[in-house]
Amino acid sequence: MPIRTAAPALAGALALAAVAAPGTAFAVTQPVKPQITHAAVSSLNIGLTGKLTFSVNISAKDAKGVKSIQALPYPLASKAVPTRTDVAKEPGSSLPTLARTATTLTVGASDVINVAVDRFPDEIAGTYGVAILVTAKDGSTTFAAKGATYSWTRADVLSAKPASGTVRKGALLTVKGQLNRADWTKRVWAGNGGQLVLLQQRNAKGVWVTKATAKTAANGSVSVSARDYASGSWRLVYGGNTVSGAAVSGATSVVVK
């Protein structure tokens, strides 16, 4: 399954991840295995419009030279991790060569996604792993079942509006908001229900401090209250999850009298 079309469909929507080179020492009679020196893939948080670039870049080295680098993405939630054999036999697991020396090889690809044109089903949002197999020219190999990880999330937008622009000192301030998430299948912004939202106030040092929390209703609406003792700015924050991107509302000033 090629990187470009494997889970998710745009297949490169990848989370930045580095791969540690193996450090196991081998007996003199055994060949020294090749080392994965770099594996970076970019994550994407996708809304309904705009253009995004996805890329994958993997490097390896070996004293005898690197013959090939193969990579195969898979959904982490499935628990079905590709084996060394799976990667070796997959026709689309080989990536274009970007650079080669006597002892190193770098492969990868990059592509621009036009979100309005390249449409994808909601079901492919999630976190993925990339199994990497490096083969040296002397036949020795190195396999990393989770050599890199990436995520592909549905973008979220969050609004916030205080019930009043002024409150008495120590009185409850209520902030209402709406959390919507991109529905790729229907091409609309839809309410994201059952999600934890933080109500934050910026203190005198400019630090945002969480004052209260609440979960969004089924339609994505939320109402959360906290006592207000000083004039300042308030906002709502959503941390996101494995399928949804994080979102922060605009800040709104409230005067305490």
Tab-separated table of C-alpha atoms in Angstrom:
chain	number	residue	atom	x	y	z
A	1	MET	CA	0.000	0.000	0.000
A	2	PRO	CA	1.724	3.209	-1.115
A	3	ILE	CA	2.374	6.003	1.370
A	4	ARG	CA	0.369	8.403	-0.820
A	5	THR	CA	-2.831	6.342	-0.636
A	6	ALA	CA	-2.459	4.368	2.595
A	7	ALA	CA	-4.395	5.246	5.718
A	8	PRO	CA	-5.383	8.017	5.669
A	9	ALA	CA	-6.187	8.458	2.006
A	10	LEU	CA	-3.880	11.405	1.522
A	11	ALA	CA	-1.371	9.244	3.257
A	12	GLY	CA	1.155	11.581	4.267
A	13	ALA	CA	-0.867	13.525	6.713
A	14	LEU	CA	1.795	12.617	9.111
A	15	ALA	CA	2.899	13.589	13.038
A	16	LEU	CA	6.458	14.687	13.353
A	17	ALA	CA	8.388	11.760	14.848
A	18	ALA	CA	12.056	10.883	15.162
A	19	VAL	CA	13.437	7.377	15.103
A	20	ALA	CA	16.256	6.345	17.421
A	21	ALA	CA	19.062	4.428	15.774
A	22	PRO	CA	19.476	0.913	17.149
A	23	GLY	CA	22.421	0.581	19.503
A	24	THR	CA	22.698	-3.162	19.974
A	25	ALA	CA	26.202	-4.532	19.699
A	26	PHE	CA	26.724	-7.688	17.601
A	27	ALA	CA	29.300	-10.419	17.635
A	28	VAL	CA	32.184	-10.117	15.216
A	29	THR	CA	30.741	-12.912	13.043
A	30	GLN	CA	27.496	-10.993	12.513
A	31	PRO	CA	27.089	-8.158	10.023
A	32	VAL	CA	26.565	-4.683	11.434
A	33	LYS	CA	22.987	-3.686	10.777
A	34	PRO	CA	22.074	-0.450	9.017
A	35	GLN	CA	20.895	2.459	11.137
A	36	ILE	CA	17.795	4.589	10.712
A	37	THR	CA	19.145	8.076	11.301
A	38	HIS	CA	16.069	10.189	10.628
A	39	ALA	CA	12.334	9.698	10.065
A	40	ALA	CA	10.099	12.738	9.877
A	41	VAL	CA	6.525	12.841	8.682
A	42	SER	CA	4.119	15.756	8.941
A	43	SER	CA	0.756	15.814	10.682
A	44	LEU	CA	-2.238	17.592	9.198
A	45	ASN	CA	-5.191	19.250	10.905
A	46	ILE	CA	-7.713	19.606	8.092
A	47	GLY	CA	-10.711	21.865	7.776
A	48	LEU	CA	-12.884	22.362	4.705
A	49	THR	CA	-10.842	24.809	2.641
A	50	GLY	CA	-7.261	25.775	1.912
A	51	LYS	CA	-4.132	23.947	0.822
A	52	LEU	CA	-1.835	21.855	3.017
A	53	THR	CA	1.492	20.148	2.358
A	54	PHE	CA	2.222	16.653	3.585
A	55	SER	CA	5.651	15.068	3.467
A	56	VAL	CA	7.663	12.065	4.530
A	57	ASN	CA	11.451	11.945	4.829
A	58	ILE	CA	13.479	8.929	5.984
A	59	SER	CA	17.263	8.493	6.107
A	60	ALA	CA	19.528	5.549	6.932
A	61	LYS	CA	23.223	4.720	6.879
A	62	ASP	CA	25.431	1.646	6.651
A	63	ALA	CA	29.158	1.237	6.232
A	64	LYS	CA	28.597	-1.057	3.223
A	65	GLY	CA	25.961	1.190	1.711
A	66	VAL	CA	22.150	1.260	1.911
A	67	LYS	CA	20.272	-0.637	-0.772
A	68	SER	CA	16.727	0.403	0.040
A	69	ILE	CA	14.333	1.973	2.539
A	70	GLN	CA	10.730	0.805	2.604
A	71	ALA	CA	7.867	2.260	4.649
A	72	LEU	CA	4.290	1.167	5.309
A	73	PRO	CA	1.695	3.240	7.253
A	74	TYR	CA	-0.991	1.625	9.419
A	75	PRO	CA	-3.674	2.792	11.912
A	76	LEU	CA	-2.464	2.459	15.501
A	77	ALA	CA	-6.009	1.844	16.729
A	78	SER	CA	-6.261	-1.381	14.723
A	79	LYS	CA	-3.440	-3.086	16.687
A	80	ALA	CA	-2.506	-4.770	13.399
A	81	VAL	CA	1.169	-3.853	13.184
A	82	PRO	CA	2.868	-4.735	9.875
A	83	THR	CA	5.692	-7.264	10.106
A	84	ARG	CA	9.079	-7.123	8.425
A	85	THR	CA	7.702	-9.455	5.762
A	86	ASP	CA	4.628	-7.297	5.189
A	87	VAL	CA	6.763	-4.247	4.460
A	88	ALA	CA	9.208	-6.162	2.259
A	89	LYS	CA	6.438	-7.632	0.113
A	90	GLU	CA	4.318	-4.505	-0.243
A	91	PRO	CA	4.860	-3.181	-3.801
A	92	GLY	CA	4.088	0.406	-2.863
A	93	SER	CA	6.330	0.590	0.192
A	94	SER	CA	9.338	2.020	-1.645
A	95	LEU	CA	9.654	5.820	-1.689
A	96	PRO	CA	11.497	7.962	-4.242
A	97	THR	CA	15.211	8.496	-3.617
A	98	LEU	CA	16.041	12.039	-2.541
A	99	ALA	CA	19.773	11.645	-1.889
A	100	ARG	CA	22.378	8.870	-1.896
A	101	THR	CA	26.037	8.568	-0.919
A	102	ALA	CA	28.343	5.581	-0.544
A	103	THR	CA	27.053	4.992	3.001
A	104	THR	CA	23.701	6.807	3.246
A	105	LEU	CA	20.284	6.921	1.603
A	106	THR	CA	17.414	9.380	1.996
A	107	VAL	CA	13.968	8.736	0.569
A	108	GLY	CA	10.733	10.658	0.759
A	109	ALA	CA	7.930	12.510	-0.935
A	110	SER	CA	5.985	15.745	-0.648
A	111	ASP	CA	2.631	16.784	-2.017
A	112	VAL	CA	0.146	19.654	-1.750
A	113	ILE	CA	-3.411	18.793	-0.725
A	114	ASN	CA	-6.219	21.023	-1.968
A	115	VAL	CA	-8.729	20.457	0.837
A	116	ALA	CA	-11.736	21.653	-1.176
A	117	VAL	CA	-10.949	19.206	-3.986
A	118	ASP	CA	-9.308	16.202	-2.275
A	119	ARG	CA	-12.205	14.959	-0.167
A	120	PHE	CA	-11.895	12.240	2.460
A	121	PRO	CA	-14.300	10.341	4.730
A	122	ASP	CA	-14.398	11.205	8.434
A	123	GLU	CA	-13.515	7.616	9.354
A	124	ILE	CA	-9.877	7.955	8.361
A	125	ALA	CA	-9.075	10.618	10.945
A	126	GLY	CA	-6.762	9.257	13.633
A	127	THR	CA	-3.198	8.395	14.610
A	128	TYR	CA	-1.013	6.192	12.458
A	129	GLY	CA	2.322	4.450	12.674
A	130	VAL	CA	4.883	3.901	9.941
A	131	ALA	CA	6.764	0.608	9.819
A	132	ILE	CA	10.236	1.077	8.312
A	133	LEU	CA	12.507	-1.564	6.784
A	134	VAL	CA	16.081	-0.701	5.790
A	135	THR	CA	18.150	-3.118	3.726
A	136	ALA	CA	21.905	-2.693	3.392
A	137	LYS	CA	23.874	-3.691	0.305
A	138	ASP	CA	25.383	-6.608	2.212
A	139	GLY	CA	21.895	-8.001	2.893
A	140	SER	CA	21.608	-7.041	6.557
A	141	THR	CA	18.393	-5.316	7.604
A	142	THR	CA	16.917	-3.121	10.316
A	143	PHE	CA	13.180	-3.074	11.026
A	144	ALA	CA	11.287	-0.498	13.132
A	145	ALA	CA	7.642	-1.496	13.620
A	146	LYS	CA	6.785	2.050	14.701
A	147	GLY	CA	9.594	4.008	13.137
A	148	ALA	CA	7.435	7.117	12.968
A	149	THR	CA	3.930	8.249	13.845
A	150	TYR	CA	1.567	10.798	12.397
A	151	SER	CA	-1.932	12.090	12.994
A	152	TRP	CA	-4.649	13.305	10.699
A	153	THR	CA	-7.276	15.310	12.573
A	154	ARG	CA	-10.519	17.080	11.730
A	155	ALA	CA	-10.167	20.800	12.408
A	156	ASP	CA	-12.272	22.405	15.153
A	157	VAL	CA	-13.417	25.989	15.656
A	158	LEU	CA	-14.546	27.446	18.981
A	159	SER	CA	-16.389	30.660	19.802
A	160	ALA	CA	-16.873	32.383	23.175
A	161	LYS	CA	-19.173	35.161	24.321
A	162	PRO	CA	-19.548	36.401	27.922
A	163	ALA	CA	-23.126	36.955	29.067
A	164	SER	CA	-22.138	40.532	29.960
A	165	GLY	CA	-19.228	42.864	29.399
A	166	THR	CA	-19.347	44.022	33.019
A	167	VAL	CA	-19.880	42.151	36.318
A	168	ARG	CA	-19.773	42.934	40.012
A	169	LYS	CA	-16.590	41.870	41.813
A	170	GLY	CA	-16.920	38.252	42.913
A	171	ALA	CA	-20.053	37.642	40.850
A	172	LEU	CA	-20.457	34.680	38.519
A	173	LEU	CA	-19.430	35.327	34.937
A	174	THR	CA	-21.048	33.022	32.387
A	175	VAL	CA	-19.382	32.441	29.040
A	176	LYS	CA	-21.242	30.657	26.255
A	177	GLY	CA	-19.589	29.111	23.247
A	178	GLN	CA	-19.936	26.780	20.306
A	179	LEU	CA	-17.508	23.999	19.336
A	180	ASN	CA	-17.773	22.855	15.728
A	181	ARG	CA	-15.722	20.234	13.927
A	182	ALA	CA	-15.115	19.789	10.200
A	183	ASP	CA	-17.311	17.073	8.737
A	184	TRP	CA	-15.274	15.990	5.736
A	185	THR	CA	-17.955	13.648	4.440
A	186	LYS	CA	-20.789	16.207	4.371
A	187	ARG	CA	-18.527	19.220	3.788
A	188	VAL	CA	-19.988	21.229	6.695
A	189	TRP	CA	-18.992	22.412	10.178
A	190	ALA	CA	-20.949	20.299	12.669
A	191	GLY	CA	-21.355	20.544	16.441
A	192	ASN	CA	-18.774	18.519	18.375
A	193	GLY	CA	-20.631	17.223	21.419
A	194	GLY	CA	-19.378	15.625	24.622
A	195	GLN	CA	-16.025	17.438	24.575
A	196	LEU	CA	-14.296	19.042	27.565
A	197	VAL	CA	-13.848	22.810	27.245
A	198	LEU	CA	-11.785	25.025	29.568
A	199	LEU	CA	-12.771	28.527	30.658
A	200	GLN	CA	-9.601	30.576	31.109
A	201	GLN	CA	-8.782	34.074	32.331
A	202	ARG	CA	-5.533	35.927	31.646
A	203	ASN	CA	-3.920	37.035	34.898
A	204	ALA	CA	-1.851	40.162	35.601
A	205	LYS	CA	1.312	38.376	34.392
A	206	GLY	CA	-0.292	37.557	31.046
A	207	VAL	CA	-0.687	33.855	31.845
A	208	TRP	CA	-3.930	32.086	30.968
A	209	VAL	CA	-5.366	30.330	34.027
A	210	THR	CA	-8.165	27.757	33.921
A	211	LYS	CA	-11.078	28.833	36.116
A	212	ALA	CA	-13.737	26.246	35.228
A	213	THR	CA	-14.541	23.407	32.820
A	214	ALA	CA	-17.650	22.064	31.122
A	215	LYS	CA	-18.600	19.554	28.429
A	216	THR	CA	-20.256	20.544	25.200
A	217	ALA	CA	-23.865	19.525	24.560
A	218	ALA	CA	-24.730	17.191	21.686
A	219	ASN	CA	-24.959	20.150	19.303
A	220	GLY	CA	-21.548	21.485	20.383
A	221	SER	CA	-22.857	24.361	22.495
A	222	VAL	CA	-21.330	25.006	25.928
A	223	SER	CA	-21.994	27.269	28.903
A	224	VAL	CA	-19.502	27.594	31.736
A	225	SER	CA	-19.324	29.968	34.707
A	226	ALA	CA	-16.688	31.201	37.153
A	227	ARG	CA	-16.444	34.023	39.673
A	228	ASP	CA	-14.735	37.127	38.369
A	229	TYR	CA	-12.651	39.247	40.758
A	230	ALA	CA	-10.640	41.396	38.363
A	231	SER	CA	-11.092	43.018	34.978
A	232	GLY	CA	-9.399	41.118	32.179
A	233	SER	CA	-9.727	38.797	29.225
A	234	TRP	CA	-11.527	35.455	29.044
A	235	ARG	CA	-11.466	32.671	26.495
A	236	LEU	CA	-12.540	29.057	25.900
A	237	VAL	CA	-10.040	26.312	25.036
A	238	TYR	CA	-10.510	22.834	23.576
A	239	GLY	CA	-7.572	20.439	23.752
A	240	GLY	CA	-8.569	18.113	20.914
A	241	ASN	CA	-8.118	14.325	20.752
A	242	THR	CA	-6.947	11.621	18.352
A	243	VAL	CA	-9.456	12.628	15.682
A	244	SER	CA	-10.095	16.302	16.462
A	245	GLY	CA	-7.739	19.247	16.368
A	246	ALA	CA	-7.357	21.646	19.286
A	247	ALA	CA	-9.167	24.992	19.180
A	248	VAL	CA	-8.978	28.294	21.052
A	249	SER	CA	-11.633	30.985	20.943
A	250	GLY	CA	-10.905	34.670	20.608
A	251	ALA	CA	-10.303	36.566	23.850
A	252	THR	CA	-13.027	38.853	25.206
A	253	SER	CA	-12.543	41.577	27.818
A	254	VAL	CA	-14.806	41.778	30.873
A	255	VAL	CA	-14.803	44.750	33.252
A	256	VAL	CA	-15.261	44.177	36.983
A	257	LYS	CA	-16.990	46.990	38.879
